[in-house]
Amino acid sequence: MTSLDTTLAALRASGRKALVPYLVGGVSDDWLDHVRAAVHAGADVVEIGVPFSDPMMDGVVIQRAADVSLGRGTTPQSVLDDVATLDVEIPLVVMTYFNVFHHMGVTRAAGALHSAGVSGVILPDLPIEEQGEWRASCTDVDVATINMVAPSTPPARIEQIAKIAQGFLYASARMAVTGAASDEGHALDVVTRSRAVSDMPIYVGIGITTPEQAAAAARIADGAIVGSALVQRVLEGQGASGVEAFVGELRRAIDAG
Amino acid sequence: MTTYMDHPDELGHFGDFGGRFVPEALMPACLELEEAFRDAWADPLFLDEYHHILKEFGGRPTPVTYCERLSSELGIELYLKREDLAHTGSHKINNVIGQALLTKRMGKKRIIAETGAGQHGVASATAAAKLGLECTVYMGELDTQRQALNVFRMELLGASVHPVTSGSRTLKDAVNEAMREWVSCVETTHYCLGSVMGPHPFPWMVREFQSILGREAAQQLVDRGVGTPDMVVACVGGGSNAAGLFSGFANSSARLIGVEAAGGSAIGIGSPGVLHGMRSMLIQSDVGQIEEAHSISAGLDYPGIGPEHAYLAASQRAEYFSAGDDEVLDALQRLSRSEGIIPALETAHALAWVFREVGGQIRRGDTVLVNLSGRGDKDVAQVLDILGARA
């Protein structure tokens, strides 16, 4: 049990649905202000992307943001150094691809995440079969390893994943990479199957684009994750005020039920 | 004694390399594919059909050719395994026929594929046409411009070509895009990966489909009384032609030599990392960002290498060297003039190494088998441009 498990269990017990905005680290000089703005507007967890050259699970918007960030000289360590200066009351989780931490060395990476004040990590290209060493290093320093389940994940495998999952289960609403979507996807199905085998908090992500979609996801699950729709606004130059306005809209829609 | 090039472990590891580093959405497809391949590869009916198509349609077996003039010039015994004579002009047909048959066996109707220079794209489009499958090929936008004729070939064969505009707009990005696309259509579509790379079971499966060329070559050398060569040599990008060749000699006394492009030498200048579903050797920055490879041959323009090659290098069963663009151009011309065979630029890397190393790594009198993995027709316009500019 990590601190993130405790915090998110308490959040759910309070009856509040979690809102998890995603932002790309290092995308602009004032990116930490974007994080603060998201927190101020009612985020419960902020997911911070560490840019990687080959983001296989990301669609065009987040790819572009990663390119912009890397073009500014962002490194994994520079993102973590920035994050370490944040003084926010909510958990921060990092999303990236395994090579970034593999290259750093898993023990060192886990230590760096802990030092930066990161509570959990999402690595979409590190399935449970390959997680052993990573998970052990992170658990040692109280950093949760967050796992995804997809519409294609069969029940027996969801159970395997749920058994070792930490923090929350990231339920992918659709068979797609990150990015805008207009259809409903398979969120209800994935959440229902996950509920059947796990009492962990379940947050829905992938393709959650509008406040209405976020509210719908939060109705069937314990929270909603919104990435590309927010990053798109950042890329358009809307800045911290744009982030605050959009996250606020998401918050109100979710709270309205 | 250690046996080489048998099975990876049950999670697809070759020593420290390989494995399955894919999004959860793709795990069931990888598991389904592994099961389907194990089942098919043990099924005499599948094997019969695979071998029948490769014979009747693919032009197998390809011959081994003795290079009389070069052997005499170099003071070695030089043999070529002639994959340039296989249908579509390279060894790629061996893999795509296997995977297209497997696609049908799994009840899927469509394949997607990545391609760099276009060889695997053309081969995939060919197999799809032959077996009645839909085919979409992902190709970096830069490569679609450099290889416009191959784009047209694929279209002639009924495939659609999807230019990839992300990242460096070359092979690495085409793989990223094909994997992204696969996530969204995995129930109806098989990803026909072109080399011994990617998540398990691809590195093992593609090697098995290519092993036909290594087995043939070993038998052909025995039949003509040559026996086991001192050395077998192949070019390596992802490494499928080398894996096929090496598998015929892995447990013999032959030295196994892979030749990478100097600017794409994942073994030579890379370090361990995780990309495209596998743990292998990768060319990457000091903070773990993948770097672009650079080579005169688009087919070797890849910053990684198949995980079994990384393992064969680490265990020292195979040795990996590199060749630079200039010596590759020289080698292409030398083989053309001396033996009447225009090799692909990729293949010319293996030849360049042999020509350079006689008297060095290669002793006079040695018997050397080189995999002539592809014909050079696709490259002549590019070679003309380069040589013309120098004249």
Tab-separated table of C-alpha atoms in Angstrom, chain B residues 89-379:
chain	number	residue	atom	x	y	z
B	89	GLY	CA	13.629	-9.106	-55.091
B	90	SER	CA	14.587	-9.872	-51.524
B	91	HIS	CA	14.225	-12.245	-48.577
B	92	LYS	CA	11.234	-10.198	-47.344
B	93	ILE	CA	8.802	-12.514	-49.176
B	94	ASN	CA	9.626	-15.412	-46.782
B	95	ASN	CA	8.252	-13.474	-43.833
B	96	VAL	CA	5.213	-11.864	-45.428
B	97	ILE	CA	3.878	-15.110	-46.879
B	98	GLY	CA	4.123	-16.672	-43.410
B	99	GLN	CA	2.409	-13.757	-41.700
B	100	ALA	CA	-0.289	-13.379	-44.360
B	101	LEU	CA	-1.170	-17.072	-44.001
B	102	LEU	CA	-1.267	-16.612	-40.242
B	103	THR	CA	-3.539	-13.583	-40.657
B	104	LYS	CA	-6.071	-15.725	-42.499
B	105	ARG	CA	-5.701	-18.495	-39.937
B	106	MET	CA	-6.603	-16.008	-37.184
B	107	GLY	CA	-9.681	-14.971	-39.134
B	108	LYS	CA	-8.408	-11.465	-39.834
B	109	LYS	CA	-8.916	-9.795	-43.191
B	110	ARG	CA	-6.429	-6.997	-43.249
B	111	ILE	CA	-2.733	-6.392	-42.662
B	112	ILE	CA	-0.873	-3.211	-41.872
B	113	ALA	CA	2.867	-2.893	-42.303
B	114	GLU	CA	5.654	-0.368	-41.861
B	115	THR	CA	8.289	0.197	-44.479
B	116	GLY	CA	11.459	2.223	-44.872
B	117	ALA	CA	12.822	1.897	-48.400
B	118	GLY	CA	9.668	0.110	-49.458
B	119	GLN	CA	10.923	-3.492	-49.742
B	120	HIS	CA	8.814	-4.822	-46.888
B	121	GLY	CA	5.900	-2.647	-48.000
B	122	VAL	CA	6.036	-4.060	-51.516
B	123	ALA	CA	6.396	-7.609	-50.180
B	124	SER	CA	3.429	-7.093	-47.815
B	125	ALA	CA	1.295	-5.670	-50.612
B	126	THR	CA	2.291	-8.662	-52.744
B	127	ALA	CA	1.357	-11.224	-50.102
B	128	ALA	CA	-1.915	-9.405	-49.441
B	129	ALA	CA	-2.790	-9.442	-53.138
B	130	LYS	CA	-1.880	-13.114	-53.470
B	131	LEU	CA	-3.920	-14.171	-50.436
B	132	GLY	CA	-6.838	-11.770	-50.771
B	133	LEU	CA	-6.178	-9.471	-47.820
B	134	GLU	CA	-6.513	-5.718	-47.509
B	135	CYS	CA	-3.234	-3.934	-46.916
B	136	THR	CA	-2.239	-0.504	-45.621
B	137	VAL	CA	1.427	0.421	-45.513
B	138	TYR	CA	2.819	3.100	-43.182
B	139	MET	CA	5.793	4.892	-44.649
B	140	GLY	CA	7.614	8.007	-43.475
B	141	GLU	CA	6.728	10.989	-45.613
B	142	LEU	CA	10.413	11.551	-46.431
B	143	ASP	CA	10.716	7.949	-47.592
B	144	THR	CA	7.580	8.220	-49.771
B	145	GLN	CA	9.341	11.042	-51.583
B	146	ARG	CA	12.695	9.248	-51.829
B	147	GLN	CA	11.044	6.003	-52.963
B	148	ALA	CA	8.136	7.261	-55.062
B	149	LEU	CA	8.367	4.278	-57.424
B	150	ASN	CA	7.917	1.835	-54.572
B	151	VAL	CA	4.852	3.774	-53.416
B	152	PHE	CA	3.432	3.304	-56.902
B	153	ARG	CA	4.337	-0.407	-56.856
B	154	MET	CA	2.423	-0.894	-53.610
B	155	GLU	CA	-0.558	0.952	-55.062
B	156	LEU	CA	-0.417	-1.153	-58.221
B	157	LEU	CA	-0.627	-4.188	-55.961
B	158	GLY	CA	-3.793	-2.810	-54.414
B	159	ALA	CA	-2.371	-1.541	-51.128
B	160	SER	CA	-2.881	1.946	-49.775
B	161	VAL	CA	0.147	3.861	-48.593
B	162	HIS	CA	-0.179	6.131	-45.582
B	163	PRO	CA	2.554	8.796	-45.377
B	164	VAL	CA	3.716	9.347	-41.786
B	165	THR	CA	4.360	12.990	-40.923
B	166	SER	CA	5.402	12.634	-37.277
B	167	GLY	CA	8.920	12.746	-35.838
B	168	SER	CA	11.748	12.281	-38.323
B	169	ARG	CA	9.253	11.026	-40.970
B	170	THR	CA	11.288	7.840	-41.584
B	171	LEU	CA	11.184	4.147	-40.651
B	172	LYS	CA	11.183	4.562	-36.855
B	173	ASP	CA	8.164	6.853	-37.096
B	174	ALA	CA	6.433	4.508	-39.525
B	175	VAL	CA	6.707	1.775	-36.856
B	176	ASN	CA	5.268	4.148	-34.212
B	177	GLU	CA	2.362	5.005	-36.482
B	178	ALA	CA	1.670	1.391	-37.462
B	179	MET	CA	1.564	0.452	-33.759
B	180	ARG	CA	-0.798	3.356	-32.990
B	181	GLU	CA	-3.027	2.268	-35.847
B	182	TRP	CA	-2.883	-1.353	-34.692
B	183	VAL	CA	-4.333	-0.347	-31.307
B	184	SER	CA	-7.479	0.909	-33.029
B	185	CYS	CA	-8.043	-2.016	-35.410
B	186	VAL	CA	-6.458	-4.955	-33.645
B	187	GLU	CA	-9.573	-7.132	-33.789
B	188	THR	CA	-9.728	-7.213	-37.569
B	189	THR	CA	-6.144	-6.470	-38.513
B	190	HIS	CA	-2.775	-8.148	-38.182
B	191	TYR	CA	0.375	-6.054	-37.916
B	192	CYS	CA	2.755	-7.635	-40.417
B	193	LEU	CA	6.049	-6.476	-38.899
B	194	GLY	CA	8.921	-6.573	-41.330
B	195	SER	CA	11.882	-7.614	-39.245
B	196	VAL	CA	13.053	-9.630	-36.237
B	197	MET	CA	12.027	-6.839	-33.908
B	198	GLY	CA	9.030	-5.639	-31.920
B	199	PRO	CA	7.266	-7.450	-29.088
B	200	HIS	CA	7.292	-11.218	-28.610
B	201	PRO	CA	6.501	-13.295	-30.660
B	202	PHE	CA	7.627	-11.157	-33.638
B	203	PRO	CA	11.428	-11.482	-33.248
B	204	TRP	CA	11.185	-15.238	-32.885
B	205	MET	CA	8.402	-15.721	-35.439
B	206	VAL	CA	10.028	-13.622	-38.159
B	207	ARG	CA	13.330	-15.431	-37.581
B	208	GLU	CA	11.523	-18.744	-37.973
B	209	PHE	CA	9.917	-17.576	-41.224
B	210	GLN	CA	13.335	-16.452	-42.472
B	211	SER	CA	15.155	-19.569	-41.289
B	212	ILE	CA	14.225	-21.236	-44.586
B	213	LEU	CA	17.025	-19.307	-46.290
B	214	GLY	CA	19.646	-20.362	-43.748
B	215	ARG	CA	18.611	-24.012	-43.858
B	216	GLU	CA	18.644	-24.014	-47.649
B	217	ALA	CA	22.069	-22.388	-47.764
B	218	ALA	CA	23.576	-24.851	-45.288
B	219	GLN	CA	22.232	-27.805	-47.260
B	220	GLN	CA	23.329	-26.323	-50.596
B	221	LEU	CA	26.897	-25.925	-49.334
B	222	VAL	CA	26.891	-29.499	-48.087
B	223	ASP	CA	25.486	-30.740	-51.403
B	224	ARG	CA	28.241	-29.093	-53.389
B	225	GLY	CA	30.893	-30.497	-51.094
B	226	VAL	CA	31.849	-27.215	-49.430
B	227	GLY	CA	30.547	-28.200	-46.004
B	228	THR	CA	30.512	-25.640	-43.221
B	229	PRO	CA	31.884	-22.257	-44.294
B	230	ASP	CA	34.427	-20.479	-42.130
B	231	MET	CA	32.247	-17.428	-41.986
B	232	VAL	CA	28.681	-16.367	-42.830
B	233	VAL	CA	28.063	-12.663	-43.341
B	234	ALA	CA	24.877	-10.613	-43.604
B	235	CYS	CA	23.871	-6.981	-43.380
B	236	VAL	CA	21.807	-5.973	-40.345
B	237	GLY	CA	19.197	-3.253	-39.919
B	238	GLY	CA	16.464	-4.840	-37.817
B	239	GLY	CA	18.246	-8.040	-38.767
B	240	SER	CA	15.787	-10.414	-40.457
B	241	ASN	CA	17.975	-11.610	-43.314
B	242	ALA	CA	20.886	-12.078	-40.927
B	243	ALA	CA	18.692	-13.971	-38.453
B	244	GLY	CA	17.494	-16.260	-41.226
B	245	LEU	CA	21.024	-16.926	-42.422
B	246	PHE	CA	22.549	-17.305	-38.944
B	247	SER	CA	19.872	-19.783	-37.884
B	248	GLY	CA	21.221	-22.249	-40.462
B	249	PHE	CA	24.724	-22.067	-38.945
B	250	ALA	CA	24.192	-21.018	-35.301
B	251	ASN	CA	25.281	-24.376	-33.922
B	252	SER	CA	28.088	-24.976	-36.398
B	253	SER	CA	31.697	-23.849	-36.282
B	254	ALA	CA	31.054	-20.942	-38.684
B	255	ARG	CA	31.751	-17.415	-37.469
B	256	LEU	CA	28.571	-15.350	-37.689
B	257	ILE	CA	29.139	-11.784	-38.855
B	258	GLY	CA	26.515	-9.028	-38.958
B	259	VAL	CA	27.354	-5.774	-40.715
B	260	GLU	CA	25.483	-2.635	-39.676
B	261	ALA	CA	25.468	0.767	-41.335
B	262	ALA	CA	28.059	2.962	-39.622
B	263	GLY	CA	25.381	5.574	-38.880
B	264	GLY	CA	22.874	2.995	-37.656
B	265	SER	CA	25.099	0.718	-35.645
B	266	ALA	CA	22.938	-0.194	-32.657
B	267	ILE	CA	25.436	-2.786	-31.415
B	268	GLY	CA	28.462	-0.615	-32.121
B	269	ILE	CA	27.324	2.725	-30.686
B	270	GLY	CA	24.030	1.883	-28.951
B	271	SER	CA	23.099	0.973	-25.403
B	272	PRO	CA	20.340	-1.183	-23.909
B	273	GLY	CA	16.883	0.356	-24.081
B	274	VAL	CA	13.200	-0.242	-24.723
B	275	LEU	CA	11.492	0.744	-27.967
B	276	HIS	CA	8.835	-0.642	-30.293
B	277	GLY	CA	7.865	-3.379	-27.883
B	278	MET	CA	11.317	-4.833	-27.209
B	279	ARG	CA	14.337	-4.452	-24.989
B	280	SER	CA	17.369	-4.312	-27.241
B	281	MET	CA	20.365	-2.211	-28.178
B	282	LEU	CA	19.323	1.273	-29.314
B	283	ILE	CA	20.998	4.429	-30.486
B	284	GLN	CA	19.875	6.991	-27.937
B	285	SER	CA	20.893	10.242	-26.338
B	286	ASP	CA	22.467	10.505	-22.892
B	287	VAL	CA	18.983	10.993	-21.430
B	288	GLY	CA	17.288	8.100	-23.219
B	289	GLN	CA	15.706	9.840	-26.214
B	290	ILE	CA	15.919	7.710	-29.354
B	291	GLU	CA	18.154	9.199	-32.016
B	292	GLU	CA	17.832	9.003	-35.750
B	293	ALA	CA	20.022	6.613	-37.668
B	294	HIS	CA	21.788	7.796	-40.798
B	295	SER	CA	22.638	5.599	-43.731
B	296	ILE	CA	22.805	5.673	-47.485
B	297	SER	CA	20.425	2.688	-47.406
B	298	ALA	CA	16.918	3.429	-46.142
B	299	GLY	CA	16.554	-0.217	-45.105
B	300	LEU	CA	19.326	0.089	-42.496
B	301	ASP	CA	18.139	3.509	-41.323
B	302	TYR	CA	16.868	2.197	-37.997
B	303	PRO	CA	18.194	3.123	-34.533
B	304	GLY	CA	17.635	-0.349	-33.079
B	305	ILE	CA	18.318	-3.992	-33.845
B	306	GLY	CA	16.376	-7.197	-33.238
B	307	PRO	CA	16.725	-8.435	-29.641
B	308	GLU	CA	18.124	-11.827	-30.601
B	309	HIS	CA	21.015	-10.066	-32.323
B	310	ALA	CA	21.617	-8.061	-29.144
B	311	TYR	CA	21.741	-11.389	-27.321
B	312	LEU	CA	24.005	-13.064	-29.887
B	313	ALA	CA	26.362	-10.082	-29.586
B	314	ALA	CA	26.309	-10.103	-25.772
B	315	SER	CA	26.959	-13.845	-25.699
B	316	GLN	CA	29.654	-13.425	-28.357
B	317	ARG	CA	28.164	-16.089	-30.613
B	318	ALA	CA	27.879	-13.529	-33.395
B	319	GLU	CA	30.063	-10.518	-34.103
B	320	TYR	CA	28.853	-7.193	-35.411
B	321	PHE	CA	30.833	-4.692	-37.428
B	322	SER	CA	29.893	-1.704	-39.535
B	323	ALA	CA	30.480	-0.320	-43.012
B	324	GLY	CA	30.401	3.301	-44.182
B	325	ASP	CA	28.543	4.815	-47.138
B	326	ASP	CA	31.595	5.216	-49.410
B	327	GLU	CA	32.878	1.659	-49.152
B	328	VAL	CA	29.293	0.464	-49.622
B	329	LEU	CA	29.024	2.313	-52.938
B	330	ASP	CA	32.357	0.830	-54.003
B	331	ALA	CA	31.216	-2.660	-53.041
B	332	LEU	CA	27.985	-2.301	-54.998
B	333	GLN	CA	29.952	-1.388	-58.132
B	334	ARG	CA	32.553	-4.066	-57.597
B	335	LEU	CA	30.052	-6.901	-57.325
B	336	SER	CA	28.141	-5.549	-60.325
B	337	ARG	CA	31.235	-5.472	-62.531
B	338	SER	CA	32.947	-8.623	-61.305
B	339	GLU	CA	29.992	-10.971	-60.955
B	340	GLY	CA	27.097	-9.466	-62.916
B	341	ILE	CA	24.913	-8.980	-59.840
B	342	ILE	CA	23.704	-5.547	-58.717
B	343	PRO	CA	23.115	-5.849	-54.976
B	344	ALA	CA	20.823	-3.682	-52.852
B	345	LEU	CA	22.613	-0.941	-50.924
B	346	GLU	CA	21.713	-2.792	-47.712
B	347	THR	CA	23.356	-5.979	-48.989
B	348	ALA	CA	26.404	-4.052	-50.174
B	349	HIS	CA	27.281	-3.396	-46.505
B	350	ALA	CA	28.013	-7.099	-46.015
B	351	LEU	CA	30.090	-7.172	-49.210
B	352	ALA	CA	31.990	-4.017	-48.254
B	353	TRP	CA	33.017	-5.599	-44.985
B	354	VAL	CA	34.224	-8.753	-46.747
B	355	PHE	CA	36.218	-6.780	-49.328
B	356	ARG	CA	37.785	-4.695	-46.541
B	357	GLU	CA	38.583	-7.543	-44.174
B	358	VAL	CA	40.372	-10.010	-46.452
B	359	GLY	CA	43.760	-10.312	-44.805
B	360	GLY	CA	42.269	-8.889	-41.596
B	361	GLN	CA	39.272	-10.671	-40.035
B	362	ILE	CA	39.201	-13.010	-43.035
B	363	ARG	CA	42.179	-15.270	-43.713
B	364	ARG	CA	43.205	-16.058	-47.263
B	365	GLY	CA	41.684	-19.338	-48.300
B	366	ASP	CA	38.643	-18.974	-46.010
B	367	THR	CA	35.235	-19.984	-47.276
B	368	VAL	CA	32.813	-17.086	-46.866
B	369	LEU	CA	29.063	-17.158	-47.435
B	370	VAL	CA	27.352	-13.788	-47.867
B	371	ASN	CA	23.605	-13.386	-47.899
B	372	LEU	CA	22.781	-11.494	-51.084
B	373	SER	CA	19.643	-10.319	-49.341
B	374	GLY	CA	18.221	-8.098	-52.063
B	375	ARG	CA	18.670	-6.871	-55.595
B	376	GLY	CA	19.781	-3.341	-56.277
B	377	ASP	CA	17.277	-2.258	-58.913
B	378	LYS	CA	15.425	-0.147	-56.363
B	379	ASP	CA	18.643	1.775	-55.634
